[in-house]
Amino acid sequence: MTIMKPSREVGIAGYGAYLPRYRLPGSEVSRVWSEGEDESPVVEKAVAGLDEDAVTMAIEAARNAIARAGIRPQQLRAVWVGSESKPYAVKPSGTIVAQAIGATPNVTAADWEFACKAGTETMQASFALVGSGMGDYALAIGADTAQGRPNDALEYTAASGGAAYVIGPRENSLAYLEGSYSFVSDTPDFYRRAHEHYPRHGGRFTGDPAYFHHVEGAARHLMEELGYTAKDYAQAVLHQPNPKFPARAAKSLGFTPAQIETGLLVGRVGNTYAGSSILGLTAVLDEASPGDRILLVSFGSGAGSDAFSFVVTDLITERRRKAPATATYLARRREVDYAVYARYRNKLLMH
Amino acid sequence: MRQVSIIGIGQTKVDEHWDKSFRDLGVDAVLAAIQDAGSPPVEALYLGNMLAGQLTGQEHTAALVADYAGYRGIEALRVEAACAAGSSAFRVGYMAVASGLIDVAVVVGVEKMTDMLGNEVTAALASAADADYEVMHGVSFVALNALLMRRYMYEHQVERAAFANFAINAHRNAMNNPNAMFHAPLSEAAFGKARMIADPVSLLDSAPICDGAAAAVICPTARAREFSAHPVHVRASAVATDSLALHDRKDLLFLQAGRLSAQKAYAQAGAGPEDMDLFELHDAFTIMSALSLEAAGFAPRGQGVRLAQEGEIFLGGRIPISTMGGLKGRGHPVGATGMYQIVELAQQLRGEAGKNQVDCRLGMAQNIGGSGGTIITHIFESAD
Amino acid sequence: MHIPRQWRTRDQRLSLMGEVCPKCGVKLFPPRDVCPECSGPAKEPFALSGRGAVYSYSTVYHAPEGYESYVPYTVALVRLEEGPMVTAQLTDVDKEQVAIGMPVEMVTRKIAEDGEDGAILYGYKFRPALEAGAAC
């Protein structure tokens, strides 16, 4: 068997979203770089403020997840942060987050990197830690302040945001895990070399051999092994670098547009990289009903996908009220123009 | 305990002294005061300073100034209490002379601020506040005063314009003080549209960054006539403290240390606020003037600003303040300011204040360190 | 940056760790060894909720060295619901929105950084309180 099932049943005890307050309309990027001729793939994207980074976003998402889980931070045995925009190249973001939420010192803390699927990597690892019985709870976080090179197609979508999950035993879960699966290959569709500010990517090569091959491959395999088809799922959340990719992959997997609608935030949020698919999941959990089956499939360039099948439990109703909803963050919105965006995202030459 | 008197005063002009160093300023004021006192045998030098280490890279300043003033070998100590450094040095000198340990001492307040850039000076000034719990949050010293002013305006229902006369009075009085930094009048309109530094504190609510030094020579009153024809007697010297941080105050809008030190001073002098003919207060910001007037008992809580609005703080008013320009008009070389206040009070009590002369017998000075963490009150009486 | 100094206060900066006086029960922030209310020893840690209201505020246009890149920013005195007052920046708010009495909550943000190659100082700021609970 190639799908993964821990020996102890596990699930999501709490979840938390975070989106920064600022939004850059796609029309602003188009105005600056094409005098408005190019059409933006998204309405707008979420932009981190001057005092935010992947660590601060991870902390808020983590606090929300812990509030929903109703556990003491000292019960956590792991705090793992997945990000491609770590504020420090060397020095763990995980220890800052762990200290801020009050989880230190009896905890492992580390940072994970796998482009846009660093966040679901921390979930896989957390399921393993809790599933093996090494600990009862682990905190899995994906957060990014993604940078797109000015005048690159990615500038329309490279966004900031994150989500966090308290992973715990099934009996204390608002959604339990039926099984997961990871599917990777060496596919250099997008990368950023050490010390470089902006990533490079392979244009259309990021599509079929990269995103679609891995997302569809992972999703199909997991559903087959679990004996499900798209019809068995209430909702599916696929990594969303733009609105087109997840829509096309969902269709190919047999999902209707309605089945991916709730978790498809990219048009209003952009691509929050390590936060992308897992923020979609927070939006789905905000509205899910007990018994709903949910498919989550991430994608990270380089390349690979993690796929998860969850079933929502009765605990969802009570717990989702305990922290701000994804929609609350979406509604908390302050538009900025390209100049302010350039200042906030450190694109002005100051030295 | 012996009675103590001022027998000589000296000061440099408050200015941006590009050509003068810290020690130059200190030496100028010290020598001027000693000369004014008829060159008595000085035994000790007490130097008030706040920022020499941060702004000029020089600590150990009292020995330096004593040496360069030609007094190598005497007792020399520096005293620091943020912006109250000047009068804290005077307090130490007073204790030395009153106790009988020292007969003749020179006290000097010195500050050299213009060797550094504005944002560096802003950061240095902030060190008067709580470094870990105020300054770390990017709260400038101006911002702390703005927090006070905003809350004052809210609780007492006053507009920013109500504070204008504090600044206008200071500038008007500075016009006739050759040692003042500013010699330009200030209009209500200009005050109204001044640019904000930390809202609601504008540039014109705030005393300027500048250089200066002021000094006084003191000795036992019993010997004062040996050196001076018009000594000024120290009637009270009192220090009180409060929390450094505004957030730790029991009552944000009341300068508890101002009240405590004023009450101690009134008790020593056997007088009350109604007996004071003038009041050199710490108008580093207009809000501080209002709070100082209230703490010292010149106005009930929330009414300090009324004294400005009604002109009672002007030279002919009920309680003239900032009579030689105050911190706003004369300038606020922080560690020197307390000594400028005392020197100017001595000028008034000696009848040497020129066009700004107030008919006076008793005068009070109140020097505030930080946003009220240390407040020092002195009362002086003319000998005539 | 003064790394040891900041390290010592990490629990205060990152999670508003104060104290409760075991004798008179008053909540203290920042922690101190002697209770200012009853003069008893105050040593018991107590994490403050971070919920409070703006007591006073000011928008800073001229920042001290190290904070220039954030201007204009708003600082405030925040009265926490447990009693203590704290000084901090407000964030995620337009200065026109700020008012005395505005409910705020603590968030952890970047406060300053020592250049691009230096340490980052994280700590508490406050923002308009968000509603918990599902919006839909």
mmCIF file of C-alpha atoms in Angstrom, chain A residues 36-168:
data_model
loop_
_atom_site.group_PDB
_atom_site.id
_atom_site.type_symbol
_atom_site.label_atom_id
_atom_site.label_comp_id
_atom_site.label_asym_id
_atom_site.label_seq_id
_atom_site.Cartn_x
_atom_site.Cartn_y
_atom_site.Cartn_z
ATOM 1 C CA GLY A 36 -3.692 48.270 -18.280
ATOM 2 C CA GLU A 37 -3.535 46.040 -21.367
ATOM 3 C CA ASP A 38 -2.789 42.753 -19.594
ATOM 4 C CA GLU A 39 -5.604 41.053 -17.795
ATOM 5 C CA SER A 40 -4.889 40.011 -14.225
ATOM 6 C CA PRO A 41 -5.672 36.396 -13.371
ATOM 7 C CA VAL A 42 -6.982 37.541 -9.973
ATOM 8 C CA VAL A 43 -9.110 40.413 -8.719
ATOM 9 C CA GLU A 44 -6.628 41.189 -5.987
ATOM 10 C CA LYS A 45 -4.044 39.622 -3.735
ATOM 11 C CA ALA A 46 -3.333 39.815 -0.020
ATOM 12 C CA VAL A 47 -0.286 41.872 0.892
ATOM 13 C CA ALA A 48 1.549 41.760 4.209
ATOM 14 C CA GLY A 49 1.972 45.026 6.082
ATOM 15 C CA LEU A 50 5.313 46.581 6.994
ATOM 16 C CA ASP A 51 5.469 44.771 10.313
ATOM 17 C CA GLU A 52 4.501 41.325 9.050
ATOM 18 C CA ASP A 53 6.427 38.331 7.844
ATOM 19 C CA ALA A 54 5.933 34.575 7.661
ATOM 20 C CA VAL A 55 6.651 34.293 11.396
ATOM 21 C CA THR A 56 4.080 36.855 12.535
ATOM 22 C CA MET A 57 1.455 35.330 10.242
ATOM 23 C CA ALA A 58 2.289 31.857 11.492
ATOM 24 C CA ILE A 59 1.874 33.036 15.076
ATOM 25 C CA GLU A 60 -1.600 34.429 14.514
ATOM 26 C CA ALA A 61 -2.769 31.401 12.545
ATOM 27 C CA ALA A 62 -1.326 29.193 15.306
ATOM 28 C CA ARG A 63 -3.137 31.092 18.052
ATOM 29 C CA ASN A 64 -6.388 30.661 16.143
ATOM 30 C CA ALA A 65 -5.775 26.935 15.701
ATOM 31 C CA ILE A 66 -4.977 26.452 19.388
ATOM 32 C CA ALA A 67 -8.046 28.435 20.421
ATOM 33 C CA ARG A 68 -10.197 26.108 18.335
ATOM 34 C CA ALA A 69 -8.466 22.948 19.526
ATOM 35 C CA GLY A 70 -8.962 24.021 23.122
ATOM 36 C CA ILE A 71 -5.650 22.527 24.167
ATOM 37 C CA ARG A 72 -2.917 24.026 26.303
ATOM 38 C CA PRO A 73 0.094 25.007 24.156
ATOM 39 C CA GLN A 74 2.236 22.946 26.532
ATOM 40 C CA GLN A 75 0.500 19.829 25.154
ATOM 41 C CA LEU A 76 2.159 20.349 21.772
ATOM 42 C CA ARG A 77 5.163 18.152 20.998
ATOM 43 C CA ALA A 78 5.978 19.774 17.662
ATOM 44 C CA VAL A 79 5.748 23.251 16.176
ATOM 45 C CA TRP A 80 6.557 23.070 12.497
ATOM 46 C CA VAL A 81 6.506 25.990 10.113
ATOM 47 C CA GLY A 82 6.471 25.462 6.359
ATOM 48 C CA SER A 83 7.538 28.500 4.353
ATOM 49 C CA GLU A 84 9.598 29.659 1.422
ATOM 50 C CA SER A 85 9.856 33.172 2.913
ATOM 51 C CA LYS A 86 11.526 32.509 6.233
ATOM 52 C CA PRO A 87 12.666 35.818 7.732
ATOM 53 C CA TYR A 88 15.923 34.152 8.719
ATOM 54 C CA ALA A 89 17.752 31.845 6.336
ATOM 55 C CA VAL A 90 19.398 30.318 9.398
ATOM 56 C CA LYS A 91 17.502 30.470 12.701
ATOM 57 C CA PRO A 92 14.271 28.584 13.075
ATOM 58 C CA SER A 93 10.962 30.356 12.668
ATOM 59 C CA GLY A 94 9.539 27.460 14.664
ATOM 60 C CA THR A 95 11.180 28.514 17.916
ATOM 61 C CA ILE A 96 9.801 32.051 17.625
ATOM 62 C CA VAL A 97 6.321 30.702 17.011
ATOM 63 C CA ALA A 98 6.658 28.145 19.802
ATOM 64 C CA GLN A 99 7.786 30.804 22.256
ATOM 65 C CA ALA A 100 5.024 33.195 21.227
ATOM 66 C CA ILE A 101 2.254 30.662 21.688
ATOM 67 C CA GLY A 102 3.693 29.392 24.976
ATOM 68 C CA ALA A 103 4.677 25.924 23.775
ATOM 69 C CA THR A 104 8.318 25.980 24.862
ATOM 70 C CA PRO A 105 10.446 24.226 26.002
ATOM 71 C CA ASN A 106 9.149 20.619 25.793
ATOM 72 C CA VAL A 107 8.624 20.647 22.060
ATOM 73 C CA THR A 108 10.426 20.083 18.798
ATOM 74 C CA ALA A 109 10.404 23.090 16.497
ATOM 75 C CA ALA A 110 11.670 23.390 12.968
ATOM 76 C CA ASP A 111 11.123 24.918 9.560
ATOM 77 C CA TRP A 112 10.147 23.043 6.432
ATOM 78 C CA GLU A 113 10.638 23.992 2.820
ATOM 79 C CA PHE A 114 8.981 22.525 -0.259
ATOM 80 C CA ALA A 115 7.898 25.576 -2.260
ATOM 81 C CA CYS A 116 4.115 25.843 -2.022
ATOM 82 C CA LYS A 117 3.588 22.540 -0.246
ATOM 83 C CA ALA A 118 5.780 23.202 2.777
ATOM 84 C CA GLY A 119 2.589 23.671 4.775
ATOM 85 C CA THR A 120 1.120 20.250 3.978
ATOM 86 C CA GLU A 121 4.531 18.676 4.626
ATOM 87 C CA THR A 122 4.210 19.858 8.212
ATOM 88 C CA MET A 123 0.762 18.252 8.313
ATOM 89 C CA GLN A 124 2.076 14.923 7.014
ATOM 90 C CA ALA A 125 4.819 14.988 9.620
ATOM 91 C CA SER A 126 2.389 15.984 12.375
ATOM 92 C CA PHE A 127 0.058 13.135 11.476
ATOM 93 C CA ALA A 128 3.062 10.831 11.694
ATOM 94 C CA LEU A 129 4.143 12.182 15.083
ATOM 95 C CA VAL A 130 0.704 11.934 16.622
ATOM 96 C CA GLY A 131 -0.150 8.744 14.743
ATOM 97 C CA SER A 132 2.945 7.006 16.074
ATOM 98 C CA GLY A 133 2.114 7.992 19.627
ATOM 99 C CA MET A 134 5.239 10.129 20.067
ATOM 100 C CA GLY A 135 2.977 12.935 21.168
ATOM 101 C CA ASP A 136 -0.691 13.795 21.446
ATOM 102 C CA TYR A 137 -0.609 17.102 19.603
ATOM 103 C CA ALA A 138 1.499 18.762 16.933
ATOM 104 C CA LEU A 139 1.165 22.147 15.296
ATOM 105 C CA ALA A 140 1.450 22.264 11.513
ATOM 106 C CA ILE A 141 1.751 25.682 9.880
ATOM 107 C CA GLY A 142 2.159 26.978 6.364
ATOM 108 C CA ALA A 143 2.757 30.713 5.912
ATOM 109 C CA ASP A 144 4.383 32.837 3.251
ATOM 110 C CA THR A 145 5.000 36.380 2.160
ATOM 111 C CA ALA A 146 5.599 35.348 -1.422
ATOM 112 C CA GLN A 147 7.610 37.653 -3.648
ATOM 113 C CA GLY A 148 7.019 37.928 -7.364
ATOM 114 C CA ARG A 149 9.627 39.712 -9.454
ATOM 115 C CA PRO A 150 8.278 43.046 -10.709
ATOM 116 C CA ASN A 151 6.816 42.605 -14.208
ATOM 117 C CA ASP A 152 6.788 38.821 -13.838
ATOM 118 C CA ALA A 153 3.464 37.081 -14.363
ATOM 119 C CA LEU A 154 3.753 35.896 -10.747
ATOM 120 C CA GLU A 155 3.550 39.462 -9.492
ATOM 121 C CA TYR A 156 -0.209 39.372 -10.020
ATOM 122 C CA THR A 157 -0.611 36.469 -7.645
ATOM 123 C CA ALA A 158 2.356 36.139 -5.243
ATOM 124 C CA ALA A 159 0.582 36.859 -1.976
ATOM 125 C CA SER A 160 0.833 36.695 1.801
ATOM 126 C CA GLY A 161 -1.106 34.533 4.203
ATOM 127 C CA GLY A 162 -1.055 31.337 6.154
ATOM 128 C CA ALA A 163 -2.922 28.683 8.058
ATOM 129 C CA ALA A 164 -2.219 26.461 11.016
ATOM 130 C CA TYR A 165 -3.541 23.098 12.185
ATOM 131 C CA VAL A 166 -3.407 21.435 15.549
ATOM 132 C CA ILE A 167 -3.100 17.768 14.721
ATOM 133 C CA GLY A 168 -4.303 15.389 17.408
#
